[in-house]
Each structure stands twice: as structure tokens, then as C-alpha cells.
Amino acid sequence: MTAETAPAILEIDLGAIVANWRILSRRHPAGPVAAVVKADAYGLGAEPVAAALYAAGCRHFFVAYLNEALAIRAVVPDAMLAVLCGLISGAEDSFAAYNLTPVLGSLDEIRRWQDAARAISGSSKPPAAILHIDTGMARLGLSQYELEILAREPDRLDSIAIRYTMTHLVSAEMPTDGLNRLQRDRFSAARAMLPPAPASLANSSGIFLGPDFRSDLARAGAALYGVNPTPDRPNPMRSVVRLSVRVLAVRDIQVGTPVGYNATWIAARPSRIATAALGYADGFHRSLSSRGAAYFDGTPVPLVGRVSMDLTTFDVTDHPAVQPGCWLEVLGTHLSPDDVAAAAGTNGYEVLTSLGHRFHRVYRTA
Ligand SMILES: *Cc1c(COP(=O)(O)O)cnc(C)c1O
């Protein structure tokens, strides 16, 4: 599909992603900033994103699952490539073969990685792992009970090189939430029970919580992709994505004419309706029905009626220049992922990871 015939064009600015990584790196002088490229780099394309960051000097990457790591190993050949969601039983050999770093969050995972390590001993260095400590998320990570066992029986960690111990903040985007300090203190206490190793604490928002939340390795995802890590303040990150959708049809309707499924919007004045090539199958959330907007020529155009699977309707009565073939911007400098998220009742992360696969994608490097 070429840009000429595409229903929609998603432009991804790799240069802005690299610029964002540099902004975050300056904000985190204690240690490097790893790039979190899970979920296909939050929907933007793990391979081109990881390759661009690698070329800029980034040498630490995180994905969620083994298959995501295998998909980008070739573009980050000698970087640390860590798998956040743990070591699924049976995956040990692939981790070893591709020099992947598992994030271990249970005694069972530690035992299996140690067994795998012993099986391939003969190699000079013990295989590396990251130890994940649960300090308040109750999702993955070593519990207090498991930490006590490890403290009593340190030989459970014998054949493993602990590259980092890490924990994950629950509410880092809310700087006044007391949980941040509580988690940081629990993390320090947990680290004191384990063999000495560098620490990894902050996610994107954690980098902005100040010096107490710095560590040997930050792990940034959302902010790289332009989501505001400081939601109560202006966005320090550069805009990364622009989504332009084609107007397929424009029609004039009378007062009282309903638009779209379930007739949820009815024209209160003689209106011009533009139907655009975008729907919830493209990750444009149905909850944006009669709430979202697009931009035409720098001015907002209200979304009217239901978002349907492949189509969305906009009221262009006040925009006579809108004609079939025109482009409307539904994400970009006027309308950030955070703006769309606010209208959709979600967060910028979900807006990005929902982006569909029918767009013509263009990667910019300037
Ligand atoms: C996704 C994730 C991150 C990145 O978080 P952002 O808020 O996107 O920066 C960091 N650490 C862990 C454990 C994660 O799951």
C-alpha cells in the first residue's frame, strides 16, 4: 500500500524518540536510561525504534516476553536485552542461546535459571539475571517471604550474576502519592537482604520524582514515545506520532438528521458531515463517540456520533474547505496521545498500544 492510496498515514518520528531518550538521560545522571520497547515499542514498531536507539548509543532494552526479545535481538546485537515478565518454564535454552536477561520474580524462576546456568557451565561467566522485588504492585516480583528465604539460603543465587535488582513504582506519575517513598524504602530494605548489585527503580515518571528515585538504571517507555511523564505539568517530551486520516465523503444534512449507529447524534442545524477512514478496528476507541476531535488546518473539528469499526464522522459545517480526499489529523502536535486518552477515558499508553495495522506507516529520522 502506498501513501497515495492509504486510508490513513501514521508518521513516527524516530528522531524525536532519540531526542526524548537524550532528554531522559540528562534527567537521570545516576545511570543509563534503558529503553522499554515491549508491546512493539508501545505500538510504534519495536524493530525500527530499537535500531534507532541503538544507533544513538542506547545499550539497555526491556521487552515483556521472549518472542518480543527474539524479534529485535538482531538489531541490538550486544546490548542488554531483558524480559520483564519472567522466565516461563521451557524458555531457559532460548534465553541462554540469545544472551537474553530474564527478570526473575520467584524462587521457582531463580531455581530454573540456576539449573540452566549449571547445565551450560563451562562457559566462563555465570548467566546474568535481574531480580525483581515486589514493593507494592502485587503482580510479579519476589515477596517479602521469598526474600527472607533467599537471605537465609544465599546459595540459591550461586551460579547467577545479578546484573540489577529492580522494582516497579505503582504511582510514579503522582508525585505526592506516599506510595512512592514507601516503595523506595522497601526496595532499599530488600536490597540489603540480597547480594550487592546495581539497582533499577524509575520508569518514565519516576525519572521526574527527583534525586531520591535515581538508580543505576532507569527504565523508560511511555516518555520516549511522547506521553507526558508529569501529567500535572507541561509535557517535557517531544511529540513522536502523527496520524492523518483521509476524508472519504462529505454530505450536507438537514436539521434533525441522525448520524451513525444508534442515531446518538442529531443535527441541530443544517450540517456538513465528513466521514473519515478510521474506526475502532484501528484502535480509535469507541468511547470517543461524540467526544473526540480531529484537526483540520490547525483548527479543531468535533467528532459526532458513534465511532464505528472502519469509519468516523466529523462535523465540518464550519470548515467549508474540507472535501473528500482531504486529511484530518487525529493524533499529532495539536492532539497528543494524552489528549485523545483524556477524551477516551484511558491513558496515553493505551492510545499508542491500540494503534492499528491498517495505516501506512512512515518512519522519519530527521
Ligand atoms: C512497562 C514498564 C516500564 C516502563 O514504564 P513507563 O511508564 O512506560 O516508562 C518500566 N518497568 C516495568 C517493570 C514495566 O513493566
Coordinates of C-alpha atoms and ligand atoms in Angstrom, one line a residue:
M1 CA 0.0 0.0 0.0
T2 CA 1.4 3.4 -0.9
A3 CA 0.7 6.7 0.8
E4 CA -1.3 7.8 -2.3
T5 CA -4.0 5.1 -1.7
A6 CA -3.7 4.6 2.0
P7 CA -6.8 5.3 4.1
A8 CA -4.6 6.7 6.9
I9 CA -0.9 7.6 7.4
L10 CA 0.9 7.1 10.7
E11 CA 4.1 9.0 10.8
I12 CA 6.6 8.0 13.5
D13 CA 9.4 10.4 14.2
L14 CA 12.4 8.2 15.2
G15 CA 14.5 11.4 15.6
A16 CA 12.0 12.6 18.3
I17 CA 12.2 9.2 20.1
V18 CA 16.0 9.5 20.2
A19 CA 15.7 13.2 21.3
N20 CA 13.4 12.0 24.1
W21 CA 15.8 9.4 25.2
R22 CA 18.5 12.1 25.4
I23 CA 16.2 14.3 27.5
L24 CA 15.5 11.5 29.9
S25 CA 19.2 10.6 30.0
R26 CA 20.1 14.1 31.1
R27 CA 17.4 13.9 33.8
H28 CA 18.9 10.7 35.1
P29 CA 22.6 11.3 35.7
A30 CA 22.9 8.4 38.2
G31 CA 23.0 5.8 35.4
P32 CA 21.8 5.0 31.9
V33 CA 18.2 5.1 30.8
A34 CA 17.1 1.7 29.3
A35 CA 14.5 1.8 26.5
V36 CA 11.4 -0.2 27.2
V37 CA 10.2 -1.5 23.8
K38 CA 7.6 -4.0 24.9
A39 CA 4.3 -4.3 23.0
D40 CA 6.0 -3.5 19.8
A41 CA 7.5 -0.3 21.3
Y42 CA 4.1 0.8 22.6
G43 CA 2.6 0.1 19.1
L44 CA 5.2 2.2 17.2
G45 CA 7.4 -0.7 15.9
A46 CA 10.0 -2.3 18.1
E47 CA 12.4 -3.1 15.4
P48 CA 12.9 0.4 13.9
V49 CA 12.6 2.1 17.4
A50 CA 15.2 -0.3 18.9
A51 CA 17.5 0.1 15.9
A52 CA 17.3 3.9 16.1
L53 CA 18.0 4.0 19.9
Y54 CA 20.9 1.5 19.5
A55 CA 22.4 3.7 16.8
A56 CA 22.2 6.6 19.3
G57 CA 24.1 4.7 21.9
C58 CA 21.4 3.0 24.0
R59 CA 22.6 -0.3 25.3
H60 CA 19.9 -1.5 27.6
F61 CA 16.5 -2.7 26.4
F62 CA 13.5 -4.2 28.0
V63 CA 10.6 -6.2 26.4
A64 CA 7.8 -8.0 28.1
Y65 CA 8.1 -11.5 26.5
L66 CA 10.6 -13.8 25.0
N67 CA 9.1 -13.6 21.4
E68 CA 9.5 -9.8 21.6
A69 CA 13.2 -10.2 22.5
L70 CA 13.8 -12.7 19.7
A71 CA 12.2 -10.3 17.2
I72 CA 14.7 -7.5 18.0
R73 CA 17.9 -9.4 19.0
A74 CA 19.5 -8.8 15.6
V75 CA 19.1 -5.0 15.8
V76 CA 20.5 -4.7 19.3
P77 CA 23.2 -7.4 19.0
D78 CA 25.4 -6.8 22.0
A79 CA 23.0 -4.8 24.2
M80 CA 21.4 -6.0 27.4
L81 CA 18.1 -7.3 26.4
A82 CA 15.9 -8.1 29.4
V83 CA 12.5 -9.8 29.5
L84 CA 10.3 -8.2 32.1
C85 CA 7.5 -10.8 32.5
G86 CA 9.8 -13.5 33.8
L87 CA 11.2 -16.9 32.7
I88 CA 8.4 -19.1 31.5
S89 CA 9.2 -22.8 32.1
G90 CA 10.8 -24.3 29.0
A91 CA 12.2 -21.0 27.7
E92 CA 15.6 -21.3 29.5
D93 CA 17.5 -22.5 26.5
S94 CA 16.3 -19.7 24.3
F95 CA 17.3 -17.2 26.9
A96 CA 20.8 -18.7 27.1
A97 CA 21.2 -19.1 23.3
Y98 CA 20.3 -15.4 22.6
N99 CA 22.1 -14.0 25.7
L100 CA 18.8 -12.6 27.0
T101 CA 18.5 -11.4 30.6
P102 CA 15.5 -12.8 32.4
V103 CA 13.8 -10.7 35.1
L104 CA 13.3 -13.3 37.8
G105 CA 10.5 -12.7 40.2
S106 CA 10.0 -16.0 42.1
L107 CA 12.1 -18.7 43.8
D108 CA 11.0 -21.1 41.1
E109 CA 12.3 -18.9 38.3
I110 CA 15.6 -18.5 40.2
R111 CA 15.9 -22.3 40.6
R112 CA 15.2 -22.9 36.9
W113 CA 17.7 -20.3 35.8
Q114 CA 20.3 -21.6 38.1
D115 CA 19.8 -25.2 36.8
A116 CA 20.1 -23.9 33.3
A117 CA 23.2 -22.0 34.3
R118 CA 24.8 -25.1 35.7
A119 CA 23.9 -27.1 32.7
I120 CA 25.9 -24.7 30.5
S121 CA 28.7 -24.2 33.0
G122 CA 32.0 -24.5 31.3
S123 CA 31.2 -21.1 29.9
S124 CA 33.4 -18.6 31.7
K125 CA 30.8 -16.2 33.1
P126 CA 27.7 -17.2 35.0
P127 CA 24.5 -16.2 33.1
A128 CA 23.1 -12.8 34.1
A129 CA 19.6 -12.1 35.5
I130 CA 17.7 -9.2 37.0
L131 CA 16.0 -9.9 40.3
H132 CA 12.6 -8.3 40.6
I133 CA 11.3 -7.3 44.0
D134 CA 7.6 -6.7 44.7
T135 CA 7.4 -3.5 46.7
G136 CA 3.7 -2.8 46.3
M137 CA 2.3 -3.9 43.0
A138 CA 1.4 -7.5 43.9
R139 CA 1.8 -8.6 40.3
L140 CA 5.2 -10.0 39.7
G141 CA 8.4 -10.0 41.8
L142 CA 9.8 -11.6 44.9
S143 CA 7.7 -11.3 48.0
Q144 CA 9.0 -10.5 51.5
Y145 CA 8.6 -14.2 52.3
E146 CA 10.8 -15.2 49.3
L147 CA 13.3 -12.5 50.1
E148 CA 13.7 -14.0 53.6
I149 CA 14.4 -17.4 52.2
L150 CA 17.0 -16.0 49.8
A151 CA 18.6 -14.2 52.7
R152 CA 18.8 -17.4 54.7
E153 CA 19.9 -19.6 51.7
P154 CA 22.1 -17.4 49.6
D155 CA 23.5 -20.4 47.6
R156 CA 20.2 -20.3 45.7
L157 CA 21.8 -17.4 43.8
D158 CA 25.2 -19.0 43.5
S159 CA 25.5 -19.5 39.7
I160 CA 23.7 -16.4 38.7
A161 CA 25.3 -13.0 38.0
I162 CA 22.8 -10.5 39.4
R163 CA 23.0 -7.7 36.9
Y164 CA 20.4 -5.5 38.7
T165 CA 17.8 -5.7 41.4
M166 CA 14.7 -3.9 40.3
T167 CA 11.3 -2.8 41.5
H168 CA 8.5 -1.0 39.7
L169 CA 6.7 2.1 41.0
V170 CA 2.9 1.9 41.4
S171 CA 2.1 5.7 41.1
A172 CA 5.2 7.4 39.8
E173 CA 3.1 9.9 37.8
M174 CA 1.5 11.1 41.0
P175 CA 4.5 12.8 42.8
T176 CA 2.6 13.4 46.0
D177 CA 1.5 9.8 46.5
G178 CA 3.1 8.5 49.6
L179 CA 3.5 5.1 47.9
N180 CA 6.5 6.3 46.0
R181 CA 8.6 6.8 49.2
L182 CA 7.2 3.7 50.8
Q183 CA 8.3 1.6 47.7
R184 CA 11.7 3.2 47.6
D185 CA 12.2 2.4 51.3
R186 CA 11.0 -1.1 50.9
F187 CA 13.3 -1.5 47.9
S188 CA 16.4 -0.4 49.9
A189 CA 15.5 -2.8 52.7
A190 CA 15.0 -5.6 50.3
R191 CA 18.4 -4.9 48.5
A192 CA 20.1 -5.1 51.9
M193 CA 18.9 -8.7 52.2
L194 CA 20.4 -9.7 48.8
P195 CA 23.9 -9.9 47.5
P196 CA 25.1 -6.4 46.4
A197 CA 24.1 -5.5 42.9
P198 CA 23.2 -2.3 41.0
A199 CA 19.6 -1.1 41.3
S200 CA 17.0 -0.2 38.8
L201 CA 14.0 1.8 40.0
A202 CA 12.4 4.6 38.0
N203 CA 10.1 4.2 35.0
S204 CA 9.4 7.3 32.8
S205 CA 7.6 9.3 35.5
G206 CA 10.0 8.0 38.2
I207 CA 12.8 9.9 36.5
F208 CA 10.9 13.1 37.3
L209 CA 10.4 12.3 41.0
G210 CA 13.8 13.7 41.9
P211 CA 17.2 12.6 43.1
D212 CA 15.8 10.1 45.7
F213 CA 14.4 8.0 42.8
R214 CA 17.6 7.8 40.8
S215 CA 19.3 4.5 40.4
D216 CA 21.9 2.7 38.4
L217 CA 19.4 2.1 35.5
A218 CA 16.1 3.8 34.8
R219 CA 13.6 2.0 32.5
A220 CA 11.7 4.4 30.3
G221 CA 8.8 3.5 27.9
A222 CA 6.0 6.0 27.6
A223 CA 8.0 9.2 27.7
L224 CA 10.2 8.0 24.9
Y225 CA 7.1 7.9 22.8
G226 CA 5.9 11.4 23.8
V227 CA 3.5 10.5 26.6
N228 CA 3.7 13.2 29.3
P229 CA 5.5 11.7 32.3
T230 CA 4.5 14.6 34.5
P231 CA 0.7 14.8 33.9
D232 CA 0.2 17.8 36.2
R233 CA 2.8 19.9 34.4
P234 CA 3.6 20.8 30.8
N235 CA 5.0 17.8 28.7
P236 CA 8.8 17.9 28.7
M237 CA 8.9 15.3 25.8
R238 CA 8.8 15.8 22.1
S239 CA 5.8 14.8 20.0
V240 CA 6.5 11.5 18.2
V241 CA 3.4 10.4 16.3
R242 CA 1.1 11.9 13.7
L243 CA -1.9 10.1 12.4
S244 CA -3.7 11.6 9.4
V245 CA -6.9 10.1 8.1
R246 CA -8.5 10.5 4.8
V247 CA -11.9 12.1 4.3
L248 CA -13.9 9.6 2.2
A249 CA -17.1 11.5 1.8
V250 CA -18.7 14.8 2.7
R251 CA -22.5 15.3 2.8
D252 CA -25.0 18.1 3.7
I253 CA -27.7 17.1 6.1
Q254 CA -30.9 18.8 7.3
V255 CA -31.8 19.7 10.9
G256 CA -33.0 16.6 12.7
T257 CA -30.9 14.1 10.6
P258 CA -29.3 11.5 12.8
V259 CA -25.7 10.4 12.2
G260 CA -24.2 7.0 12.7
Y261 CA -25.1 3.9 14.6
N262 CA -28.0 4.2 17.2
A263 CA -28.6 7.8 16.0
T264 CA -26.8 9.1 19.0
W265 CA -26.1 12.5 17.4
I266 CA -28.8 14.5 15.6
A267 CA -28.1 17.6 13.6
A268 CA -29.3 20.7 15.5
R269 CA -28.6 22.9 12.4
P270 CA -28.1 22.3 8.7
S271 CA -24.8 20.5 8.9
R272 CA -21.9 19.2 6.8
I273 CA -20.6 15.8 7.8
A274 CA -17.2 14.4 6.8
T275 CA -16.8 10.6 7.0
A276 CA -13.2 9.7 7.7
A277 CA -11.3 6.4 7.1
L278 CA -10.8 5.5 10.8
G279 CA -12.6 3.3 13.3
Y280 CA -12.3 1.3 16.4
A281 CA -10.7 -1.5 14.4
D282 CA -7.8 0.9 14.1
G283 CA -7.6 1.4 17.8
F284 CA -9.6 4.6 17.7
H285 CA -11.6 3.9 20.8
R286 CA -15.4 3.7 20.6
S287 CA -15.6 5.6 23.8
L288 CA -14.5 8.7 21.8
S289 CA -18.0 8.7 20.2
S290 CA -19.3 12.3 20.2
R291 CA -16.3 13.2 22.4
G292 CA -13.2 13.2 20.3
A293 CA -12.0 15.6 17.7
A294 CA -9.7 16.0 14.7
Y295 CA -7.7 18.9 13.4
F296 CA -8.0 20.4 10.0
D297 CA -5.6 23.1 9.0
G298 CA -4.8 23.8 12.7
T299 CA -8.3 24.1 13.9
P300 CA -10.4 21.5 15.8
V301 CA -13.3 19.6 14.2
P302 CA -15.7 17.9 16.5
L303 CA -16.3 14.1 16.3
V304 CA -20.1 13.4 16.1
G305 CA -22.0 10.2 16.5
R306 CA -20.6 6.8 17.2
V307 CA -17.1 5.7 16.2
S308 CA -17.8 2.6 14.1
M309 CA -15.4 -0.2 13.0
D310 CA -14.0 1.4 9.9
L311 CA -15.5 4.9 9.9
T312 CA -15.8 8.0 12.0
T313 CA -17.9 11.1 11.3
F314 CA -16.9 14.7 12.0
D315 CA -19.0 17.9 11.9
V316 CA -17.3 20.1 9.3
T317 CA -20.1 22.7 9.0
D318 CA -17.6 25.4 10.0
H319 CA -14.9 24.1 7.7
P320 CA -16.1 24.6 4.1
A321 CA -12.6 23.7 2.8
V322 CA -13.0 20.1 3.9
Q323 CA -13.6 17.9 0.8
P324 CA -13.3 14.3 0.0
G325 CA -9.6 13.4 -0.2
C326 CA -8.6 15.9 2.5
W327 CA -6.7 14.8 5.5
L328 CA -7.7 15.2 9.1
E329 CA -5.2 14.9 11.9
V330 CA -6.4 12.7 14.8
L331 CA -3.0 12.5 16.6
G332 CA -0.2 15.0 16.3
T333 CA 1.1 18.2 17.7
H334 CA -2.4 19.6 18.2
L335 CA -3.8 16.4 19.7
S336 CA -1.4 14.3 21.7
P337 CA -1.9 10.7 22.8
D338 CA -2.7 12.2 26.3
D339 CA -5.4 14.5 24.8
V340 CA -7.0 11.6 23.0
A341 CA -6.7 9.4 26.1
A342 CA -8.5 12.1 28.2
A343 CA -11.4 12.1 25.8
A344 CA -11.5 8.3 25.6
G345 CA -11.3 7.7 29.3
T346 CA -8.0 5.9 29.2
N347 CA -4.2 6.8 29.3
G348 CA -1.8 7.7 26.5
Y349 CA -0.2 4.2 26.8
E350 CA -3.4 2.5 25.7
V351 CA -3.9 5.0 22.9
L352 CA -0.5 4.2 21.5
T353 CA -0.6 0.4 22.0
S354 CA -4.0 0.3 20.4
L355 CA -2.8 1.8 17.1
G356 CA -4.0 -0.5 14.4
H357 CA -2.4 -2.2 11.5
R358 CA -4.2 -0.6 8.5
F359 CA -2.2 2.6 8.4
H360 CA 0.5 3.3 6.0
R361 CA 3.5 3.7 8.3
V362 CA 6.2 6.2 7.6
Y363 CA 9.3 6.4 9.8
R364 CA 11.1 9.7 9.9
T365 CA 14.6 10.1 11.1
A366 CA 15.2 13.8 10.8
Ligands
LIG1 C1 6.4 -1.0 31.2 C2 7.4 -1.0 32.3 C3 8.3 0.1 32.4 C4 8.2 1.3 31.6 O1 7.2 2.2 32.1 P1 6.8 3.6 31.5 O2 5.8 4.2 32.5 O3 6.2 3.3 30.2 O4 8.1 4.4 31.4 C5 9.3 0.0 33.4 N1 9.4 -1.0 34.2 C6 8.5 -2.1 34.1 C7 8.6 -3.2 35.1 C8 7.5 -2.1 33.2 O5 6.6 -3.1 33.2

